[in-house]
């Protein structure tokens, strides 16, 4: 870089002092206590600009959020031009830049990027950025803006957004005024696209009953309010609960998709909510609305035995079953497959394998997304409710040229086309997934019980184990087996063999300093024994 640019960067960086802590760009980007992130955000502004320059000035995205994590945390992640996660090769690049200790080290790290990726400094970078409702977000956005300005980037302020909305904006900007236009590159454009697709997908079908939505007191509340302005209430009746984004301390606190999935119970205080009633479908979003889980009650909320979770595996099963039926009815010769992780309940995998090809990848959206892109139609969901359905160019072409001969085939083709419009193609999107589920349930004439009847989840348990050094835990086979510490996997296998339908695996967390243990078995009692037994083996290892 020329000396003028370098001195601008050094001057700007003086206002963004780097703390001692070492940060790593991981599955969720950078994520930690918000108080540690100012310099990281300044620097990711610089890297975002360089990434855009490396891609010839295509728009890249920066999102400030810590998703389901507690309110005092925050984070930032980068979005590539097609709305996908940052290319893996750039992750260590981000880590290097974030950890440079002096202005000289920072310049050296930046210059190394320019050289390695043959970046032409004549290209004007373009970056769109958004943020969630955390109190720390605006100041961190200010740091990003400083980084972008230091490299003279064209800045597109997205404002308060869900993570999937930011992904949408990136793709919409890069396809604007082309044949492949994904939609208007504005927040309103996002609502218009979803609303039109939902109306088309549910045309002529019974309107859904009111859906109670737990918004995690996060940005999803705002997005749902935005969406409902574009839809008649009769077509999408929503009851928004936990939608307080103003009161400090409420975000993800006793509510949200992560709470409901990990605790396997209703959000706190739901027993006192008048709108919470048996046999009605409900759902929870997470703090940045890229995850969703559903659930319903079969009796009073006060008894936890009446709570039934419809998680990411159930969403995948609903979608894969329905979409593969539509493909067959529409007489299309395209292959639909499903992608899960080791956390998928064994009962869901057994159900899916009877219907479609199923693959398993390591945890983290980018792994599932890449695998799903190998199918003509790829359904992917993590059990925790992260996921979407990808329609490949091949599938779209087949859908476009199909000439259905029967009324049934015509109807199936139309439904498939509408769902392909409705489902966010860039990343898992709680709001788009919610609409997809409602559209499928309406087409099936199903309530939550009928949906749940597909299979019965095996009892399962997730434990966290604190270990001195989690990096000694190394996995293979999509994280289903350990290769290190030596001998531990054999001990786990021996324990698992003692329990009917037993399955357990151990992996180091990518987002927290701990090791996670998953176990499932035919009975709740056995599951408990298996999980605690494996956790004890991990502690001794
Ligand atoms: C991140 C991932 C999520 C995964 C989780 C696992 C993305 C956008 N998010 O939040 O998909 O389930 O990490 O966390 O990829 P863990 O490694 O701590 O278990
Ligand atoms: Mg999230």
Coordinates of C-alpha atoms and ligand atoms in Angstrom, one line a residue:
X1 CA 0.0 0.0 0.0
X2 CA 1.2 3.5 -0.7
X3 CA 2.5 5.6 2.2
X4 CA -0.5 7.9 2.2
X5 CA -2.9 5.1 2.8
X6 CA -0.6 3.6 5.4
X7 CA -0.5 6.8 7.4
X8 CA -4.2 7.2 7.2
X9 CA -4.6 3.7 8.6
X10 CA -2.1 4.3 11.4
X11 CA -3.7 7.5 12.4
X12 CA -7.2 6.0 12.5
X13 CA -6.0 3.0 14.4
X14 CA -4.8 5.2 17.3
X15 CA -8.4 5.6 18.3
X16 CA -9.0 1.9 18.4
X17 CA -6.6 0.5 21.0
X18 CA -6.1 -3.3 20.9
X19 CA -6.6 -5.1 24.2
X20 CA -4.4 -8.0 25.3
X21 CA -6.9 -10.7 24.6
X22 CA -6.3 -12.9 21.5
X23 CA -9.3 -13.3 19.3
X24 CA -9.9 -16.0 16.6
X25 CA -12.2 -15.7 13.6
X26 CA -14.3 -18.9 14.1
X27 CA -17.6 -20.4 13.0
X28 CA -19.5 -17.4 14.2
X29 CA -16.9 -14.7 13.2
X30 CA -15.3 -12.9 16.1
X31 CA -17.3 -13.2 19.3
X32 CA -16.6 -12.2 22.8
X33 CA -17.4 -9.6 25.5
X34 CA -18.4 -6.4 23.7
X35 CA -15.9 -4.4 25.7
X36 CA -13.0 -6.2 23.9
X37 CA -14.2 -5.7 20.3
X38 CA -13.6 -2.1 19.4
X39 CA -10.2 -2.6 17.7
X40 CA -11.5 -5.8 16.1
X41 CA -14.4 -4.0 14.6
X42 CA -12.1 -1.2 13.2
X43 CA -9.9 -3.8 11.7
X44 CA -12.6 -5.9 10.2
X45 CA -13.7 -2.7 8.5
X46 CA -10.3 -2.6 6.9
X47 CA -10.5 -6.3 6.0
X48 CA -14.0 -6.0 4.6
X49 CA -12.8 -3.2 2.3
X50 CA -9.8 -5.4 1.2
X51 CA -12.1 -8.4 0.6
X52 CA -14.3 -6.3 -1.6
X53 CA -11.3 -5.0 -3.5
X54 CA -10.0 -8.5 -3.9
X55 CA -13.4 -9.4 -5.5
X56 CA -13.3 -6.5 -8.0
X57 CA -15.5 -4.2 -5.9
X58 CA -18.4 -6.6 -5.3
X59 CA -20.4 -5.8 -2.2
X60 CA -19.4 -7.7 0.9
X61 CA -21.3 -7.6 4.2
X62 CA -20.4 -7.0 7.9
X63 CA -22.8 -7.9 10.6
X64 CA -22.5 -6.9 14.2
X65 CA -24.2 -9.5 16.5
X66 CA -23.6 -12.2 19.1
X67 CA -26.8 -14.1 18.1
X68 CA -28.1 -16.1 21.0
X69 CA -25.3 -15.2 23.4
X70 CA -25.9 -13.0 26.5
X71 CA -26.5 -9.3 26.0
X72 CA -23.0 -8.1 27.1
X73 CA -21.4 -10.2 24.4
X74 CA -21.1 -9.0 20.8
X75 CA -19.5 -10.1 17.6
X76 CA -18.8 -9.4 14.0
X77 CA -18.8 -11.5 10.9
X78 CA -18.2 -11.1 7.2
X79 CA -20.6 -12.1 4.4
X80 CA -19.3 -12.9 0.9
X81 CA -20.9 -11.5 -2.3
X82 CA -23.4 -14.3 -2.9
X83 CA -24.6 -13.9 0.7
X84 CA -22.7 -16.9 1.9
X85 CA -20.2 -17.1 4.8
X86 CA -16.7 -15.7 4.4
X87 CA -14.4 -18.0 2.3
X88 CA -12.5 -20.2 4.7
X89 CA -9.1 -19.1 3.4
X90 CA -9.8 -15.6 4.8
X91 CA -10.6 -16.7 8.3
X92 CA -7.0 -16.9 9.4
X93 CA -6.4 -13.6 7.6
X94 CA -9.0 -12.0 9.8
X95 CA -7.3 -13.5 12.9
X96 CA -3.9 -12.2 11.9
X97 CA -5.1 -8.7 11.4
X98 CA -7.2 -8.7 14.6
X99 CA -4.2 -9.7 16.7
X100 CA -1.5 -7.4 15.3
X101 CA 0.0 -5.7 18.4
X102 CA 1.5 -2.6 17.0
X103 CA 0.7 -0.2 14.0
X104 CA 3.7 -1.7 12.2
X105 CA 2.4 -5.2 12.7
X106 CA -1.0 -4.1 11.5
X107 CA 0.4 -2.6 8.3
X108 CA 2.5 -5.7 7.7
X109 CA -0.6 -7.9 8.1
X110 CA -2.6 -5.7 5.7
X111 CA 0.2 -5.5 3.1
X112 CA 0.5 -9.3 3.3
X113 CA -3.2 -9.6 2.3
X114 CA -2.7 -7.2 -0.6
X115 CA 0.2 -9.2 -1.9
X116 CA -1.2 -12.7 -1.3
X117 CA -4.5 -12.0 -3.0
X118 CA -3.1 -9.7 -5.7
X119 CA -5.4 -6.9 -4.7
X120 CA -5.6 -3.9 -7.0
X121 CA -5.7 -0.8 -4.9
X122 CA -7.5 1.1 -7.7
X123 CA -10.7 -0.8 -7.0
X124 CA -13.2 1.1 -4.9
X125 CA -14.5 -1.2 -2.2
X126 CA -18.2 -1.5 -1.4
X127 CA -19.4 -2.8 2.0
X128 CA -22.9 -3.0 3.5
X129 CA -23.2 -3.3 7.2
X130 CA -25.9 -4.0 9.8
X131 CA -26.3 -4.6 13.5
X132 CA -28.6 -6.2 16.1
X133 CA -30.3 -4.5 19.1
X134 CA -27.5 -4.9 21.6
X135 CA -26.7 -1.7 23.5
X136 CA -23.0 -2.1 22.4
X137 CA -23.7 -2.4 18.7
X138 CA -23.8 1.3 17.7
X139 CA -20.3 2.1 19.1
X140 CA -18.9 -1.0 17.4
X141 CA -20.5 0.0 14.1
X142 CA -18.7 3.4 14.6
X143 CA -15.4 1.5 14.7
X144 CA -16.2 -0.4 11.6
X145 CA -17.1 2.8 9.8
X146 CA -13.6 4.2 10.8
X147 CA -12.0 1.2 9.2
X148 CA -14.0 1.5 6.1
X149 CA -13.3 5.2 5.7
X150 CA -9.6 4.6 6.2
X151 CA -9.7 2.6 2.9
X152 CA -12.2 5.0 1.3
X153 CA -14.9 2.3 0.9
X154 CA -18.3 3.1 -0.4
X155 CA -20.4 2.5 2.7
X156 CA -24.0 1.1 2.6
X157 CA -25.6 1.4 5.9
X158 CA -28.1 -1.4 6.4
X159 CA -29.2 -0.3 9.9
X160 CA -30.8 -2.5 12.5
X161 CA -31.2 -5.9 10.8
X162 CA -31.5 -9.6 11.4
X163 CA -28.4 -11.5 10.2
X164 CA -30.3 -13.1 7.3
X165 CA -31.5 -9.7 6.2
X166 CA -27.9 -8.6 5.9
X167 CA -27.1 -11.7 3.9
X168 CA -30.1 -10.9 1.6
X169 CA -28.9 -7.3 1.1
X170 CA -25.4 -8.4 0.1
X171 CA -26.8 -10.8 -2.6
X172 CA -29.5 -8.3 -3.7
X173 CA -26.8 -5.5 -4.2
X174 CA -24.6 -7.8 -6.2
X175 CA -27.4 -9.0 -8.5
X176 CA -29.2 -5.7 -8.8
X177 CA -30.2 -4.9 -12.4
X178 CA -29.1 -8.3 -13.7
X179 CA -31.1 -11.3 -14.9
X180 CA -30.5 -13.0 -11.6
X181 CA -31.8 -10.1 -9.5
X182 CA -32.5 -11.6 -6.0
X183 CA -34.8 -8.7 -5.0
X184 CA -34.6 -5.0 -4.3
X185 CA -31.5 -4.2 -2.2
X186 CA -33.4 -2.6 0.7
X187 CA -34.9 -3.8 3.9
X188 CA -38.3 -3.1 2.4
X189 CA -37.3 -5.2 -0.6
X190 CA -36.8 -8.1 1.7
X191 CA -40.3 -7.8 3.2
X192 CA -41.9 -7.4 -0.2
X193 CA -40.2 -10.5 -1.6
X194 CA -41.1 -12.6 1.4
X195 CA -44.7 -11.3 1.6
X196 CA -45.3 -11.8 -2.1
X197 CA -43.9 -15.3 -2.0
X198 CA -45.8 -16.3 1.1
X199 CA -49.1 -15.1 -0.4
X200 CA -48.4 -17.0 -3.6
X201 CA -47.4 -20.2 -1.7
X202 CA -50.5 -20.2 0.5
X203 CA -52.9 -19.0 -2.2
X204 CA -56.2 -20.9 -1.9
X205 CA -55.1 -22.7 1.3
X206 CA -56.7 -22.2 4.7
X207 CA -55.1 -19.3 6.6
X208 CA -52.9 -20.4 9.5
X209 CA -54.2 -20.1 13.0
X210 CA -52.5 -17.4 15.1
X211 CA -48.8 -18.2 15.7
X212 CA -47.3 -17.2 19.0
X213 CA -43.7 -16.1 18.4
X214 CA -41.0 -15.6 21.0
X215 CA -38.8 -13.0 19.5
X216 CA -36.0 -13.4 22.2
X217 CA -36.4 -9.7 22.8
X218 CA -34.2 -9.2 19.8
X219 CA -34.1 -7.7 16.3
X220 CA -36.4 -10.4 15.0
X221 CA -39.3 -8.6 16.7
X222 CA -38.6 -5.6 14.6
X223 CA -38.3 -7.6 11.4
X224 CA -41.6 -9.4 12.0
X225 CA -43.3 -6.1 12.6
X226 CA -41.8 -4.9 9.4
X227 CA -43.0 -8.0 7.5
X228 CA -46.6 -7.8 8.8
X229 CA -47.0 -4.3 7.3
X230 CA -46.8 -6.1 3.9
X231 CA -49.3 -8.9 4.6
X232 CA -53.0 -8.8 5.5
X233 CA -53.3 -9.9 9.1
X234 CA -55.8 -12.6 8.1
X235 CA -53.2 -14.3 6.0
X236 CA -50.4 -14.3 8.7
X237 CA -51.8 -13.8 12.2
X238 CA -48.9 -13.4 14.6
X239 CA -48.8 -12.9 18.3
X240 CA -45.4 -11.4 19.1
X241 CA -44.2 -12.2 22.7
X242 CA -40.8 -11.3 24.2
X243 CA -40.5 -8.4 21.7
X244 CA -39.0 -5.8 24.1
X245 CA -35.8 -4.6 22.5
X246 CA -35.6 -1.5 24.7
X247 CA -35.2 -2.7 28.2
X248 CA -31.6 -3.6 29.0
X249 CA -30.9 -7.2 30.1
X250 CA -33.8 -8.8 28.3
X251 CA -32.2 -10.0 25.1
X252 CA -32.1 -13.9 25.0
X253 CA -32.8 -13.9 28.7
X254 CA -35.0 -16.8 29.7
X255 CA -36.3 -16.9 26.1
X256 CA -35.3 -17.4 22.5
X257 CA -34.5 -20.5 20.3
X258 CA -31.3 -21.5 22.1
X259 CA -33.0 -21.3 25.5
X260 CA -36.0 -23.4 24.4
X261 CA -33.8 -26.0 22.6
X262 CA -31.2 -26.5 25.3
X263 CA -33.7 -26.4 28.2
X264 CA -36.3 -28.3 26.3
X265 CA -39.1 -26.1 27.9
X266 CA -41.1 -23.0 27.3
X267 CA -39.7 -19.5 27.6
X268 CA -39.8 -18.3 31.2
X269 CA -43.1 -16.9 32.2
X270 CA -45.1 -18.5 29.4
X271 CA -47.3 -20.3 31.9
X272 CA -48.8 -16.9 32.7
X273 CA -49.3 -15.8 29.1
X274 CA -53.0 -15.8 28.1
X275 CA -52.1 -16.5 24.5
X276 CA -50.2 -19.7 25.3
X277 CA -52.7 -22.5 24.9
X278 CA -52.5 -26.3 24.3
X279 CA -52.4 -27.7 20.8
X280 CA -51.4 -24.5 19.1
X281 CA -48.2 -24.0 17.3
X282 CA -45.6 -21.7 18.8
X283 CA -42.0 -20.8 17.9
X284 CA -38.9 -19.1 19.2
X285 CA -36.3 -17.0 17.2
X286 CA -32.8 -16.4 18.4
X287 CA -31.3 -13.0 19.1
X288 CA -30.4 -12.3 15.4
X289 CA -33.2 -14.3 13.9
X290 CA -31.2 -16.9 11.9
X291 CA -32.5 -19.8 14.0
X292 CA -36.0 -21.0 14.8
X293 CA -37.5 -23.9 16.7
X294 CA -41.2 -24.7 17.1
X295 CA -43.2 -26.3 19.9
X296 CA -46.7 -27.0 21.3
X297 CA -48.4 -28.1 24.5
X298 CA -50.6 -31.1 25.0
X299 CA -51.9 -29.8 28.4
X300 CA -51.3 -27.0 30.9
X301 CA -48.1 -25.1 30.5
X302 CA -47.3 -25.7 34.2
X303 CA -46.4 -29.4 33.5
X304 CA -43.2 -29.7 31.5
X305 CA -44.3 -33.2 30.3
X306 CA -46.9 -31.3 28.1
X307 CA -44.1 -29.5 26.2
X308 CA -43.2 -30.9 22.8
X309 CA -40.3 -29.5 20.8
X310 CA -40.3 -29.4 17.0
X311 CA -36.6 -28.6 16.4
X312 CA -34.4 -28.2 13.3
X313 CA -34.6 -32.0 12.7
X314 CA -38.4 -31.8 12.6
X315 CA -38.3 -28.8 10.3
X316 CA -35.9 -30.7 8.0
X317 CA -38.1 -33.8 8.0
X318 CA -41.2 -31.8 7.2
X319 CA -39.5 -29.9 4.4
X320 CA -37.7 -32.9 2.9
X321 CA -40.8 -35.1 3.0
X322 CA -43.1 -32.4 1.4
X323 CA -40.6 -31.1 -1.2
X324 CA -39.6 -34.6 -2.4
X325 CA -43.3 -35.4 -2.8
X326 CA -43.8 -32.2 -4.9
X327 CA -40.8 -33.1 -7.0
X328 CA -42.2 -36.5 -7.7
X329 CA -45.7 -35.1 -8.4
X330 CA -44.3 -32.5 -10.7
X331 CA -42.6 -35.3 -12.6
X332 CA -39.2 -33.6 -12.3
X333 CA -36.1 -35.6 -12.6
X334 CA -34.1 -33.9 -9.9
X335 CA -32.5 -35.2 -6.8
X336 CA -33.3 -33.9 -3.4
X337 CA -31.0 -34.6 -0.5
X338 CA -30.8 -33.7 3.2
X339 CA -27.8 -32.6 5.3
X340 CA -27.5 -32.9 9.0
X341 CA -24.8 -32.9 11.7
X342 CA -24.0 -35.4 14.4
X343 CA -26.4 -33.6 16.7
X344 CA -29.4 -34.7 14.6
X345 CA -31.6 -37.0 16.6
X346 CA -31.1 -40.6 15.4
X347 CA -34.9 -41.0 14.9
X348 CA -34.9 -38.1 12.4
X349 CA -32.0 -39.6 10.5
X350 CA -33.8 -42.9 10.3
X351 CA -37.0 -41.2 9.1
X352 CA -35.1 -39.2 6.5
X353 CA -33.0 -42.0 5.2
X354 CA -36.2 -43.9 4.2
X355 CA -37.1 -41.0 1.9
X356 CA -34.0 -39.1 0.6
X357 CA -30.2 -39.4 0.6
X358 CA -28.8 -38.0 3.8
X359 CA -25.3 -36.7 4.5
X360 CA -23.6 -35.6 7.7
X361 CA -21.1 -32.7 8.1
X362 CA -19.3 -31.1 10.9
X363 CA -21.1 -28.5 13.0
X364 CA -21.5 -24.9 11.6
X365 CA -23.6 -23.5 8.8
X366 CA -20.9 -23.2 6.2
X367 CA -20.2 -26.9 6.3
X368 CA -23.9 -27.8 5.8
X369 CA -24.4 -25.1 3.2
X370 CA -21.6 -26.4 1.0
X371 CA -22.8 -30.0 1.3
X372 CA -26.4 -29.0 0.5
X373 CA -25.2 -27.1 -2.6
X374 CA -24.2 -30.5 -4.0
X375 CA -27.8 -31.6 -4.4
X376 CA -30.2 -30.3 -6.9
X377 CA -32.4 -29.4 -4.0
X378 CA -30.5 -29.4 -0.7
X379 CA -32.4 -29.3 2.6
X380 CA -30.1 -28.6 5.5
X381 CA -30.8 -28.0 9.2
X382 CA -28.9 -28.2 12.4
X383 CA -30.9 -29.6 15.3
X384 CA -30.7 -26.2 16.9
X385 CA -32.8 -24.7 14.2
X386 CA -30.2 -23.2 11.8
X387 CA -31.0 -24.1 8.2
X388 CA -32.6 -23.6 4.9
X389 CA -33.3 -25.3 1.5
X390 CA -31.1 -24.5 -1.4
X391 CA -32.5 -24.7 -5.0
X392 CA -29.5 -25.2 -7.4
X393 CA -29.4 -23.5 -10.8
X394 CA -30.1 -27.0 -12.2
X395 CA -33.3 -27.4 -10.2
X396 CA -34.4 -23.9 -11.1
X397 CA -33.8 -24.6 -14.8
X398 CA -35.8 -27.9 -14.6
X399 CA -38.6 -26.1 -12.8
X400 CA -38.6 -23.3 -15.4
X401 CA -38.8 -25.6 -18.5
X402 CA -41.1 -28.3 -17.1
X403 CA -44.4 -28.7 -19.1
X404 CA -46.7 -30.5 -16.7
X405 CA -49.4 -32.5 -18.3
X406 CA -51.8 -33.3 -15.4
X407 CA -53.5 -30.8 -13.1
X408 CA -51.8 -32.5 -10.1
X409 CA -48.4 -32.0 -11.8
X410 CA -49.2 -28.4 -12.6
X411 CA -50.2 -27.7 -9.0
X412 CA -47.1 -29.4 -7.6
X413 CA -44.8 -27.4 -9.9
X414 CA -46.5 -24.1 -9.0
X415 CA -46.1 -24.9 -5.2
X416 CA -42.5 -25.8 -5.7
X417 CA -41.7 -22.6 -7.6
X418 CA -43.4 -20.5 -4.9
X419 CA -41.5 -22.2 -2.1
X420 CA -38.2 -21.7 -4.0
X421 CA -39.0 -17.9 -3.9
X422 CA -40.0 -18.0 -0.2
X423 CA -37.0 -19.8 1.1
X424 CA -33.9 -17.6 1.8
X425 CA -31.2 -18.9 -0.5
X426 CA -28.3 -17.2 1.2
X427 CA -28.4 -18.6 4.7
X428 CA -30.8 -20.0 7.3
X429 CA -33.4 -17.4 8.1
X430 CA -35.8 -17.8 11.0
X431 CA -38.5 -15.6 9.4
X432 CA -38.3 -17.3 6.0
X433 CA -38.2 -20.7 7.6
X434 CA -41.2 -19.8 9.7
X435 CA -43.2 -18.9 6.6
X436 CA -42.1 -22.1 4.8
X437 CA -43.3 -24.2 7.7
X438 CA -46.6 -22.4 7.8
X439 CA -47.1 -22.8 4.1
X440 CA -46.3 -26.6 4.2
X441 CA -48.6 -27.1 7.2
X442 CA -51.4 -25.3 5.4
X443 CA -50.9 -27.4 2.3
X444 CA -50.9 -30.6 4.4
X445 CA -53.8 -29.4 6.5
X446 CA -51.7 -30.3 9.5
X447 CA -51.5 -28.9 13.1
X448 CA -48.5 -29.4 15.3
X449 CA -49.5 -32.9 16.4
X450 CA -49.7 -34.2 12.8
X451 CA -46.3 -32.7 12.1
X452 CA -44.8 -34.2 15.2
X453 CA -46.2 -37.6 14.4
X454 CA -43.6 -38.2 11.7
X455 CA -41.3 -39.9 14.2
X456 CA -40.6 -39.8 18.0
X457 CA -37.4 -38.2 19.1
X458 CA -35.0 -40.4 21.0
X459 CA -34.3 -39.0 24.5
X460 CA -31.2 -36.9 24.2
X461 CA -28.8 -34.9 26.4
X462 CA -26.1 -32.3 25.8
X463 CA -23.5 -31.7 28.5
X464 CA -20.6 -29.2 28.7
X465 CA -17.3 -30.3 30.2
X466 CA -14.6 -27.9 31.3
X467 CA -11.2 -29.2 30.4
X468 CA -7.7 -27.7 30.8
X469 CA -7.1 -27.6 27.0
X470 CA -9.9 -28.4 24.6
X471 CA -7.6 -28.3 21.6
X472 CA -6.3 -31.8 22.5
X473 CA -9.8 -33.1 21.5
X474 CA -9.6 -33.9 17.8
X475 CA -12.4 -35.4 15.7
X476 CA -13.0 -37.2 12.4
X477 CA -16.0 -38.7 10.6
X478 CA -18.0 -35.4 10.7
X479 CA -17.2 -35.1 14.4
X480 CA -18.7 -38.4 15.3
X481 CA -15.4 -40.0 16.4
X482 CA -12.4 -38.8 18.4
X483 CA -8.8 -39.4 17.1
X484 CA -7.3 -37.7 20.2
X485 CA -6.8 -38.1 23.2
X486 CA -5.6 -41.6 22.4
X487 CA -7.8 -44.4 23.6
X488 CA -10.8 -42.2 24.6
X489 CA -12.9 -43.2 21.6
X490 CA -12.6 -46.9 22.4
X491 CA -13.8 -46.2 26.0
X492 CA -16.7 -44.3 24.7
X493 CA -17.6 -47.0 22.2
X494 CA -17.5 -49.6 25.0
X495 CA -19.9 -47.5 27.1
X496 CA -22.3 -46.8 24.2
X497 CA -22.6 -50.5 23.5
X498 CA -24.2 -51.0 26.9
X499 CA -27.3 -49.0 26.0
X500 CA -30.0 -50.0 23.4
X501 CA -30.1 -47.4 20.6
X502 CA -27.2 -45.7 22.3
X503 CA -25.1 -43.1 20.5
X504 CA -22.7 -40.5 21.9
X505 CA -20.0 -38.2 20.6
X506 CA -17.6 -35.7 22.0
X507 CA -16.3 -32.5 20.2
X508 CA -14.6 -29.3 21.3
X509 CA -16.9 -26.3 21.1
X510 CA -16.1 -23.8 18.3
X511 CA -17.6 -20.9 20.3
X512 CA -16.9 -21.6 24.0
X513 CA -14.0 -22.8 26.0
X514 CA -15.4 -26.3 26.7
X515 CA -16.0 -29.7 25.3
X516 CA -19.5 -30.8 24.4
X517 CA -20.9 -34.3 25.0
X518 CA -24.0 -35.5 23.2
X519 CA -25.8 -38.7 24.1
X520 CA -29.0 -40.4 23.0
X521 CA -30.6 -43.8 23.9
X522 CA -33.9 -45.6 23.9
X523 CA -34.9 -44.4 27.4
X524 CA -34.4 -41.1 29.3
X525 CA -32.8 -43.0 32.2
X526 CA -30.2 -44.7 29.9
X527 CA -29.6 -41.3 28.1
X528 CA -28.7 -39.7 31.4
X529 CA -26.4 -42.6 32.4
X530 CA -24.7 -42.5 29.0
X531 CA -24.2 -38.7 29.0
X532 CA -22.8 -38.6 32.5
X533 CA -20.7 -41.7 31.9
X534 CA -19.1 -40.2 28.7
X535 CA -18.6 -36.8 30.5
X536 CA -16.7 -38.6 33.3
X537 CA -14.5 -40.3 30.7
X538 CA -13.7 -36.9 29.1
X539 CA -12.8 -35.4 32.5
X540 CA -10.4 -38.3 33.2
X541 CA -8.8 -38.2 29.8
Ligands
LIG1 C1 -22.1 -21.3 15.6 C2 -22.7 -21.8 14.3 C3 -23.8 -22.7 14.5 C4 -23.3 -23.9 15.4 C5 -22.7 -23.4 16.6 C6 -22.1 -24.5 17.4 C7 -22.9 -20.4 12.3 C8 -23.5 -19.2 11.7 N1 -23.2 -20.6 13.5 O1 -23.0 -20.6 16.3 O2 -24.2 -23.2 13.2 O3 -24.4 -24.7 15.7 O4 -21.7 -22.4 16.3 O5 -21.4 -24.0 18.5 O6 -22.2 -21.2 11.6 P1 -20.4 -24.9 19.3 O7 -19.2 -25.1 18.4 O8 -20.0 -24.0 20.5 O9 -21.1 -26.2 19.7
LIG2 MG1 -28.2 -16.7 15.5

